[in-house]
Short mmCIF file of C-alpha atoms in Angstrom, two decimals:
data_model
loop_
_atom_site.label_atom_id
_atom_site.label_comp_id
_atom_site.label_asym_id
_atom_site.label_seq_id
_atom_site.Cartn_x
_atom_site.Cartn_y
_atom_site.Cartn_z
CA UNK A 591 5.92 -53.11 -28.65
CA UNK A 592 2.28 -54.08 -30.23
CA UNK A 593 1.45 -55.48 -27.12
CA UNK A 594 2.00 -52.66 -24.83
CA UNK A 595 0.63 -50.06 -27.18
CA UNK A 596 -2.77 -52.37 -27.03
CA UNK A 597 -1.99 -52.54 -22.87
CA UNK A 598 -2.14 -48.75 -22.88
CA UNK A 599 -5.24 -48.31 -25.50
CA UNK A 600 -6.98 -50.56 -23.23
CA UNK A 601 -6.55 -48.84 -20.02
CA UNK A 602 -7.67 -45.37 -21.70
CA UNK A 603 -10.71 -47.15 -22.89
CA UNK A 604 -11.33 -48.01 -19.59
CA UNK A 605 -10.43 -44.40 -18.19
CA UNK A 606 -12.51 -42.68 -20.83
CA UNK A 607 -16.04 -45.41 -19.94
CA UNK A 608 -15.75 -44.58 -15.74
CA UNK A 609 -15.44 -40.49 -16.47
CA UNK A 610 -18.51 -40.92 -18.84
CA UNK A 611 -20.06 -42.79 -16.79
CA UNK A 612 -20.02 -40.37 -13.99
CA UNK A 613 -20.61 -37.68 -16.13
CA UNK A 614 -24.07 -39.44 -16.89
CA UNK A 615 -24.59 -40.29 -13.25
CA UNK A 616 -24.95 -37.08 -12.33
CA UNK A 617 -28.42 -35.10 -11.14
CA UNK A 618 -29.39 -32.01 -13.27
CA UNK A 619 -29.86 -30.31 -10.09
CA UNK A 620 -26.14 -30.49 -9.61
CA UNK A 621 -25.59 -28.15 -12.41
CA UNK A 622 -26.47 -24.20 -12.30
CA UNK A 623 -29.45 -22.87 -13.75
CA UNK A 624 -29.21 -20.57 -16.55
CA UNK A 625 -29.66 -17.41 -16.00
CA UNK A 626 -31.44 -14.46 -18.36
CA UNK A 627 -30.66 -10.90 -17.87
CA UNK A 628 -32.57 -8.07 -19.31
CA UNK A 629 -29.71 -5.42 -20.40
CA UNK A 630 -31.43 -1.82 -20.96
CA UNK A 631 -30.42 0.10 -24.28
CA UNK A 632 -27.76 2.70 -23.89
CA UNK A 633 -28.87 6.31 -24.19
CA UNK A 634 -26.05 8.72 -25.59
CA UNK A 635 -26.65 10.88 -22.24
CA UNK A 636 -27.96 10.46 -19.35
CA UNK A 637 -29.43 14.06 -17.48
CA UNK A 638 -28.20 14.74 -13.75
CA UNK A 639 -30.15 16.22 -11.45
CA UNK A 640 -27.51 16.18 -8.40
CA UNK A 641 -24.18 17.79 -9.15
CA UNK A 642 -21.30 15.50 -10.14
CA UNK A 643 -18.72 18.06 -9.16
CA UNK A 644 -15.54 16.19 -8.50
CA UNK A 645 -14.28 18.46 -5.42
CA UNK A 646 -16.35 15.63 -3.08
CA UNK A 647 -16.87 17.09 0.53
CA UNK A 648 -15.10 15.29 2.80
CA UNK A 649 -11.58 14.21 1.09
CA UNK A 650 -9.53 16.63 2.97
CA UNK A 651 -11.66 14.86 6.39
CA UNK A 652 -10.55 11.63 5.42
CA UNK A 653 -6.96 13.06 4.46
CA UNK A 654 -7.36 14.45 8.06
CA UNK A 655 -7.58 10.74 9.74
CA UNK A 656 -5.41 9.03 7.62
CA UNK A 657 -1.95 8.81 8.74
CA UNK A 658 1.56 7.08 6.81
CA UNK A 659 2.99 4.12 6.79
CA UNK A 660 6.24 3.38 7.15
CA UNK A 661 7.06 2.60 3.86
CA UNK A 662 11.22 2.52 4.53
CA UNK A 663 11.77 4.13 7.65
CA UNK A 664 10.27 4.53 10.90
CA UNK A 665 7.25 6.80 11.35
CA UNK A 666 8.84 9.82 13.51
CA UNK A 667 7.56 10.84 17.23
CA UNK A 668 4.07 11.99 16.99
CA UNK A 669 5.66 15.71 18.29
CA UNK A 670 4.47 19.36 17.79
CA UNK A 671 7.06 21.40 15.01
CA UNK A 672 7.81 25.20 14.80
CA UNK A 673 5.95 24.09 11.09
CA UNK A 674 2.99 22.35 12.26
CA UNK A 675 -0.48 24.34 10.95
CA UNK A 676 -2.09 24.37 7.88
CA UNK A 677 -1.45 26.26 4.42
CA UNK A 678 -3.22 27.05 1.20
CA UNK A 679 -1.50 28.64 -2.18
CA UNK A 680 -3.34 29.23 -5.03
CA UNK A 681 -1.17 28.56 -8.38
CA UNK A 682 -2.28 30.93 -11.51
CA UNK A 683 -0.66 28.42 -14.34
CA UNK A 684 -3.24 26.75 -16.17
CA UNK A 685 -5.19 24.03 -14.11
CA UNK A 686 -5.76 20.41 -15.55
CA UNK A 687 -9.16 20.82 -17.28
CA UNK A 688 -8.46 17.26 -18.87
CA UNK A 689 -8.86 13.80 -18.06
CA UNK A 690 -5.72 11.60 -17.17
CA UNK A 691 -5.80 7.67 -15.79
CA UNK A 692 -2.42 8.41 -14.06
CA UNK A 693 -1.38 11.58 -13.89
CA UNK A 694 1.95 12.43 -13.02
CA UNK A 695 1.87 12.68 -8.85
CA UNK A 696 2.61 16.48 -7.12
CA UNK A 697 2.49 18.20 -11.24
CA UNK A 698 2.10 21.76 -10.43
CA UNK A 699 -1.30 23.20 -11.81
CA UNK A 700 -3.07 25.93 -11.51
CA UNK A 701 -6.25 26.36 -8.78
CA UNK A 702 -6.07 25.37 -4.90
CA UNK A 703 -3.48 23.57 -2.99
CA UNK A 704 -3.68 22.21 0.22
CA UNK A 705 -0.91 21.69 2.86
CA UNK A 706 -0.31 20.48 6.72
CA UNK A 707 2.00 19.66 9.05
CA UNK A 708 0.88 18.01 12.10
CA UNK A 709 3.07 16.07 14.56
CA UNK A 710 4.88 14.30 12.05
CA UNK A 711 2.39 13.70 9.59
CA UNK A 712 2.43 15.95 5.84
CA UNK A 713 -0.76 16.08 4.45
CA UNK A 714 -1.23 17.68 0.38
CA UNK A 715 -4.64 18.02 -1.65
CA UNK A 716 -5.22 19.81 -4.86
CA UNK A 717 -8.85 20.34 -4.75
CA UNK A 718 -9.29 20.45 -8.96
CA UNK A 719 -9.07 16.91 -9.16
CA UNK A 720 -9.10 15.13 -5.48
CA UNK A 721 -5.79 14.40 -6.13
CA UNK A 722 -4.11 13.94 -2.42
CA UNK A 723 -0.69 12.19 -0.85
CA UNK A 724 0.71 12.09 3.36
CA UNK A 725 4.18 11.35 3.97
CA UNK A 726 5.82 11.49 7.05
CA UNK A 727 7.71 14.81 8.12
CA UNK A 728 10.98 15.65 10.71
CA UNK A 729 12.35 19.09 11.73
CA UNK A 730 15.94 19.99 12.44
CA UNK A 731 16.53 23.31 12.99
CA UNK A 732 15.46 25.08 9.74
CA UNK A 733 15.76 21.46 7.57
CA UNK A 734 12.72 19.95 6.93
CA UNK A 735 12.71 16.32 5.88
CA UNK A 736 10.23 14.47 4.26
CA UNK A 737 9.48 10.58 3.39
CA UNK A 738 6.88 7.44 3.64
CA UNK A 739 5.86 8.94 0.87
CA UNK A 740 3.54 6.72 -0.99
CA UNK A 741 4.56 8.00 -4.19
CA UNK A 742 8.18 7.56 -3.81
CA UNK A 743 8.42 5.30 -0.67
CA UNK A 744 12.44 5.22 -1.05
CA UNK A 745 13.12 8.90 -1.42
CA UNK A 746 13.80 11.62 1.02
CA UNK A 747 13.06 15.37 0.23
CA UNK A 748 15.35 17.68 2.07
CA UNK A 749 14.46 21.44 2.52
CA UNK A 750 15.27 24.31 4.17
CA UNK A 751 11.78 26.20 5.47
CA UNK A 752 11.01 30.08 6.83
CA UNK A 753 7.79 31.56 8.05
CA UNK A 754 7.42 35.04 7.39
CA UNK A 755 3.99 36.53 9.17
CA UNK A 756 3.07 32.71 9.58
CA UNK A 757 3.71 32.04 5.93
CA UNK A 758 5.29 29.12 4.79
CA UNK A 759 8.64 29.50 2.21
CA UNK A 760 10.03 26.41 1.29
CA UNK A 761 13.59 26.06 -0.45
CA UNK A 762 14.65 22.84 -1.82
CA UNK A 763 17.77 21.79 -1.01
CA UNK A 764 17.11 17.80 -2.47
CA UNK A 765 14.11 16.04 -4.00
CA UNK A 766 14.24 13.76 -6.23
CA UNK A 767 10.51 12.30 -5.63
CA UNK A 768 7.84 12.24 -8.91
CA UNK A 769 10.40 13.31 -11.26
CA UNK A 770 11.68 16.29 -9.19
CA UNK A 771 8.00 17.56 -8.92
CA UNK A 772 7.19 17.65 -5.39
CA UNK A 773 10.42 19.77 -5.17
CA UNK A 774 9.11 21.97 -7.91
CA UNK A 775 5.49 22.20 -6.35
CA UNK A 776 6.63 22.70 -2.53
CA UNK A 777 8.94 25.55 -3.67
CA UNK A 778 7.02 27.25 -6.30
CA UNK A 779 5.45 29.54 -4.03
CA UNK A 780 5.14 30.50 -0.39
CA UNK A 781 2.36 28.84 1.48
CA UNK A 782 0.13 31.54 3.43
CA UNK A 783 -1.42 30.27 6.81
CA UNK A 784 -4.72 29.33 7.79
CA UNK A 785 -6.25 30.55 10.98
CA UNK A 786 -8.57 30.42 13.43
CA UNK A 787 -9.58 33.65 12.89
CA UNK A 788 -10.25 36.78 10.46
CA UNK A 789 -9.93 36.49 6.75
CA UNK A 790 -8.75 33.05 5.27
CA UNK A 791 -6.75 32.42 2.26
CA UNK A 792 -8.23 30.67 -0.86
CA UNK A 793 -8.03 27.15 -0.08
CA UNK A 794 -8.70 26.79 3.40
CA UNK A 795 -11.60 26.35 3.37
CA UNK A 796 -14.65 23.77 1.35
CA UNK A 797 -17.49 25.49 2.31
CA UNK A 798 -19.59 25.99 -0.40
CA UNK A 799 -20.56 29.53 -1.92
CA UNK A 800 -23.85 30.51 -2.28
CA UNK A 801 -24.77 31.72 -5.47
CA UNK A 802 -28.14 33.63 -6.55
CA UNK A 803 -30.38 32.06 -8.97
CA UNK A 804 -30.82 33.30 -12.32
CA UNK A 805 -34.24 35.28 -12.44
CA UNK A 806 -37.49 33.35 -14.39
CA UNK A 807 -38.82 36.22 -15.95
CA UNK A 808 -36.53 36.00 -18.99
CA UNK A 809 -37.76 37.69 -22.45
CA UNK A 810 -36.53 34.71 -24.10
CA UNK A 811 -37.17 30.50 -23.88
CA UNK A 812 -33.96 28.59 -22.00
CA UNK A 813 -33.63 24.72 -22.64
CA UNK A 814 -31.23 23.02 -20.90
CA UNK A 815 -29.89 19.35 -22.56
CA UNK A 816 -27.47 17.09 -21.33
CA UNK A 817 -25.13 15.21 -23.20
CA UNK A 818 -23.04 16.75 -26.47
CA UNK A 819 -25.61 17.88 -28.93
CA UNK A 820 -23.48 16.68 -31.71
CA UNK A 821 -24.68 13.84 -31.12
CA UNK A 822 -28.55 14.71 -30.47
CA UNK A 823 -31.30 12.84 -32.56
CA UNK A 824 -32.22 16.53 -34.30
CA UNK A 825 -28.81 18.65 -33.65
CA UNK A 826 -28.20 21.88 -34.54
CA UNK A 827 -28.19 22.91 -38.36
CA UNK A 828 -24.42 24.96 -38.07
CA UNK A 829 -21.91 24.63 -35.37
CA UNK A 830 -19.03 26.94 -34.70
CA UNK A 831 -15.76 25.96 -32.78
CA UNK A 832 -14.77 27.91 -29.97
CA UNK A 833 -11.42 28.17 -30.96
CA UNK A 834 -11.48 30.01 -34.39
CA UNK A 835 -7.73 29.68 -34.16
CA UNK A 836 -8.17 25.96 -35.03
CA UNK A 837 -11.52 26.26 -37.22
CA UNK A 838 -12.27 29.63 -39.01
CA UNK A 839 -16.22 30.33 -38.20
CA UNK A 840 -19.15 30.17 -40.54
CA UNK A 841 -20.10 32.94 -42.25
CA UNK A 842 -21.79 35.47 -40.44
CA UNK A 843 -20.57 34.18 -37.26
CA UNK A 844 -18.25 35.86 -34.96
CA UNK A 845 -16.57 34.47 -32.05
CA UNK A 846 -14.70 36.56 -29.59
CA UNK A 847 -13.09 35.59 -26.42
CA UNK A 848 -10.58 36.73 -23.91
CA UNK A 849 -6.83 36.74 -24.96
CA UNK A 850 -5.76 34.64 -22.09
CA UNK A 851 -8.46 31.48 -22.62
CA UNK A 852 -6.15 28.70 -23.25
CA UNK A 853 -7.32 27.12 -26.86
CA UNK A 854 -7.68 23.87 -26.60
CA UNK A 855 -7.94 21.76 -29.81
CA UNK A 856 -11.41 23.04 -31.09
CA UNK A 857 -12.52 24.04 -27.86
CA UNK A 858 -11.48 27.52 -25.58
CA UNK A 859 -10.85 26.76 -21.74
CA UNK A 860 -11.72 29.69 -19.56
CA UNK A 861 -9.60 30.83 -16.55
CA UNK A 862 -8.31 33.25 -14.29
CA UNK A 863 -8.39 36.73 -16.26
CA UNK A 864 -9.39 34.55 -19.79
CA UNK A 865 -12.96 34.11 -18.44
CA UNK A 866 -15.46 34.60 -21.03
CA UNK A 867 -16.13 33.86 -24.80
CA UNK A 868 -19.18 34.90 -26.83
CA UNK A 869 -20.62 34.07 -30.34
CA UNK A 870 -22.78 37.14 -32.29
CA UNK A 871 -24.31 37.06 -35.37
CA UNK A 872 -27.31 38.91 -37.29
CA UNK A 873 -28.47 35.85 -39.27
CA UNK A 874 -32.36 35.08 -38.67
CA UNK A 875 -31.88 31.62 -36.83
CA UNK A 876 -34.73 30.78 -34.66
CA UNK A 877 -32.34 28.62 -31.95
CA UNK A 878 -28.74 29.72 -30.91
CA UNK A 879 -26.82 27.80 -28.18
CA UNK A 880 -23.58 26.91 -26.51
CA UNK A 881 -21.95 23.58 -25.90
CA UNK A 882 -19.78 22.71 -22.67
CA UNK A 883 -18.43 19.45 -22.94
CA UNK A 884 -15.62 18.10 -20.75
CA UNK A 885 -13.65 16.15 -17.96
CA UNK A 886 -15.65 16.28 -14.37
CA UNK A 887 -12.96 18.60 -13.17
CA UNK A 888 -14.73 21.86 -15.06
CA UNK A 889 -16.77 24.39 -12.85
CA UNK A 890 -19.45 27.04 -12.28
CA UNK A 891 -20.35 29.35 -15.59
CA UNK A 892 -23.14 31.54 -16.82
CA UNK A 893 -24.97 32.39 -19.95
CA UNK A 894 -25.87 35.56 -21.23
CA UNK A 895 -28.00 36.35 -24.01
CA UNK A 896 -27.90 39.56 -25.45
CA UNK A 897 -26.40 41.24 -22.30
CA UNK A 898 -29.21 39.18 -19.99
CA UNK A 899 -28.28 36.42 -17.99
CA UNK A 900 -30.27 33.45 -19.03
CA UNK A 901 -28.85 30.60 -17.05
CA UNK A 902 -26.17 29.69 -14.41
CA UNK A 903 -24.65 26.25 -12.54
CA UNK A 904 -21.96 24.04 -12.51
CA UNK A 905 -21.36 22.71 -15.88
CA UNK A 906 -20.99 19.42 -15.19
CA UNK A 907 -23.99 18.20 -13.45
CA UNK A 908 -26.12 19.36 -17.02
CA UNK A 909 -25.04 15.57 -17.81
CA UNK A 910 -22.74 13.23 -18.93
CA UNK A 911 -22.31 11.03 -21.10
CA UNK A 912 -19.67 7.98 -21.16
CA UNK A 913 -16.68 9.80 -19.29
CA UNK A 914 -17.49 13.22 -20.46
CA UNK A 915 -19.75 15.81 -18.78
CA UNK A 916 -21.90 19.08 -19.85
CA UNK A 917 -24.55 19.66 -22.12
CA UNK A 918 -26.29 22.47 -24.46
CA UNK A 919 -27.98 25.70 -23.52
CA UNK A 920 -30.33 26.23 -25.96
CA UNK A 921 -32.24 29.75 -25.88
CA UNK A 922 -35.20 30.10 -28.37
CA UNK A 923 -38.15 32.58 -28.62
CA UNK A 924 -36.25 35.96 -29.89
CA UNK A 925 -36.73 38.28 -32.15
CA UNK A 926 -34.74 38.27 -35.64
CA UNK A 927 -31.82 41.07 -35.19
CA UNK A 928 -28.24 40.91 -34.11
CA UNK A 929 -27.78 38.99 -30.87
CA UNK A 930 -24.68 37.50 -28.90
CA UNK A 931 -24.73 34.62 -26.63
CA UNK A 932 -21.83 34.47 -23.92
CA UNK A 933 -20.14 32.49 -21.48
CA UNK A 934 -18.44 33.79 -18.36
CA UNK A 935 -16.49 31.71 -15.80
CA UNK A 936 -18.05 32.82 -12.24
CA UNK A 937 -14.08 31.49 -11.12
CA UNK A 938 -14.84 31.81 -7.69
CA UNK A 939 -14.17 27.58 -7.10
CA UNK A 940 -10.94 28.04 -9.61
CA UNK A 941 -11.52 25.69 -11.74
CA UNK A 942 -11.90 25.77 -15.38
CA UNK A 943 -14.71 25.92 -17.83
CA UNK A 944 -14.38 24.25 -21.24
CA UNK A 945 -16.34 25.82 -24.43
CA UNK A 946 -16.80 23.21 -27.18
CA UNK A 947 -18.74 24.94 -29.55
CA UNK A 948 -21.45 27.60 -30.26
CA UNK A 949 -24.69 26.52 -32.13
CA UNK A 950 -27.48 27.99 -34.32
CA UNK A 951 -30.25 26.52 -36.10
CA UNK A 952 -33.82 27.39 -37.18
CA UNK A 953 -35.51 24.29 -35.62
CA UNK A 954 -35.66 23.57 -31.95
CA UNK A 955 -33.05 20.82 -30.88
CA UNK A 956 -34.27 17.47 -30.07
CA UNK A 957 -32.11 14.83 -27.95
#
């Protein structure tokens, strides 16, 4: 037993000498250099001068030359239905004005939906957050059948479908894909056409809107500052919340908004008919601003200062910072008296605008 356990301690000697020795055998050159990177320091915002609007031109072209795979069954005949064209509804529930890693697919939500049928192929976009999905389609009479869906690959959606004036009503007879919600987003509303011709409906369309620019000659000084002035190396001196509902205002502070803004936490979402929110007060502060601060999925507002409009754009290209977008309006250079500041949703790309706070301070802010 000695014997073999000095046999064994002998040949690991040996093992142990030969890698060691090769070790020291070989070149430096063999081995990679070491490299040095120069990291930049962080800033708490960076400013945008392009807008970082999430509706991307271009998704529904893509969606346009993609086509399904046959996830479990065979991709139909490419061949023309009594359904085939495209359809736009506009849903008035709340839209998603948050951020979400993985949403739940086909949730109904308020703003512009998108849907084809071409030869086959079904083709849905919700323009709020690029959120998209093609299946496969077959028609049978007035039963409509859908699957290769990517989002439930095994299912099978079965409908019954009317056009009325080229509308599209869709009635759910089975659907058991995302939960039930396709079913409860196909049939929610009818889908009105999109033509050629004459007047479309919201949603057929991306081409952009053209909005005038807010005049220069302004009685008063605008500064525009990305990020969330929170946050900002000289900040304002008093905030108030937009939602008073959640935190009573300051003294001498008085916010009023639109019954229908959807509170959210400390902060009012504008939409639809609950577009605006303002702040007044009579207290001699020498700075008063607003605060959006949000997901990438908010949209186009304006300011107005004591009845004026002061400033205008989408609110998330004033800048971001981590995964949040917006920034501060500041407007300076006005005489001491009562004034209000307010925010109106221009609503004509439906999609939200999210009101953090309102501030005030006798200094001018510094980032």
């Amino acid at each position: 037993m000695k014997q073999r356990s000095i046999t064994q301690l002998f040949f690991c000697s040996i093992t142990l000498t030969v890698l060691l020795s090769s070790c020291a055998g070989s070149t430096l050159t063999s081995l990679p250099e070491p490299t040095t990177v120069s990291i930049p320091p962080s800033s708490a915002s960076t400013i945008i001068s392009t807008p970082t609007n999430v509706m991307q031109t271009g998704v529904w072209d893509e969606l346009m030359n993609a086509t399904p795979f046959p996830h479990g069954f065979p991709l139909p005949e490419p061949v023309q239905s009594p359904l085939d064209g495209t359809y736009a509804k506009l849903d008035e529930s709340p839209p998603q004005y948050w951020t979400c890693y993985r949403c739940a697919d086909y949730r109904p939500m308020g703003g512009i939906w998108r849907l084809q049928f071409d030869r086959g192929v079904m083709r849905v976009f919700y323009q709020i957050t690029n959120w998209k999905s093609i299946a496969s389609f077959s028609v049978e009479g007035n039963k409509l059948s859908i699957f290769n869906d990517p989002f439930c690959p095994q299912d099978v959606g079965e409908y019954e479908w009317s056009l009325e004036n080229g509308n599209l009503t869709l009635n759910a007879i089975s659907d058991g894909c995302a939960f039930d919600l396709r079913m409860e987003n196909l049939a929610k509303q009818p889908w009105l056409a999109c033509t050629a011709s004459g007047i479309q409906p919201d949603g057929c369309s991306d081409a952009p809107v053209l909005l005038g620019n807010t005049s220069t000659d302004l009685p008063v000084t605008v500064i525009v500052h990305g990020g969330d002035s929170h946050y900002f190396d000289s900040p304002p001196d008093l905030f108030a919340v937009a939602n008073k509902e959640n935190v009573p205002s300051p003294e001498g502070i008085h916010i009023n908004y639109h019954e229908e803004s959807i509170p959210f936490g400390t902060h009012r979402v504008l939409w639809w008919k609950g577009d605006w929110i303002e702040a007044t007060t009579s207290t001699p502060y020498a700075s008063i601003g607003v605060q959006f601060w949000g997901s990438g999925y908010l949209g186009w507002a304006r300011v107005l200062f004591d009845g004026q409009e002061v400033w205008r754009g989408l609110t998330t290209s004033i800048g971001k910072s981590l995964a949040y977008y917006g920034g501060y309006i500041e407007v300076t250079g006005f005489e001491p008296g009562e004034h209000t500041i307010r925010v109106e949703n221009l609503g004509f790309d439906y999609r939200p605008v999210k009101v953090a706070a309102f501030g005030f301070s006798n200094h001018v802010i510094e980032k």
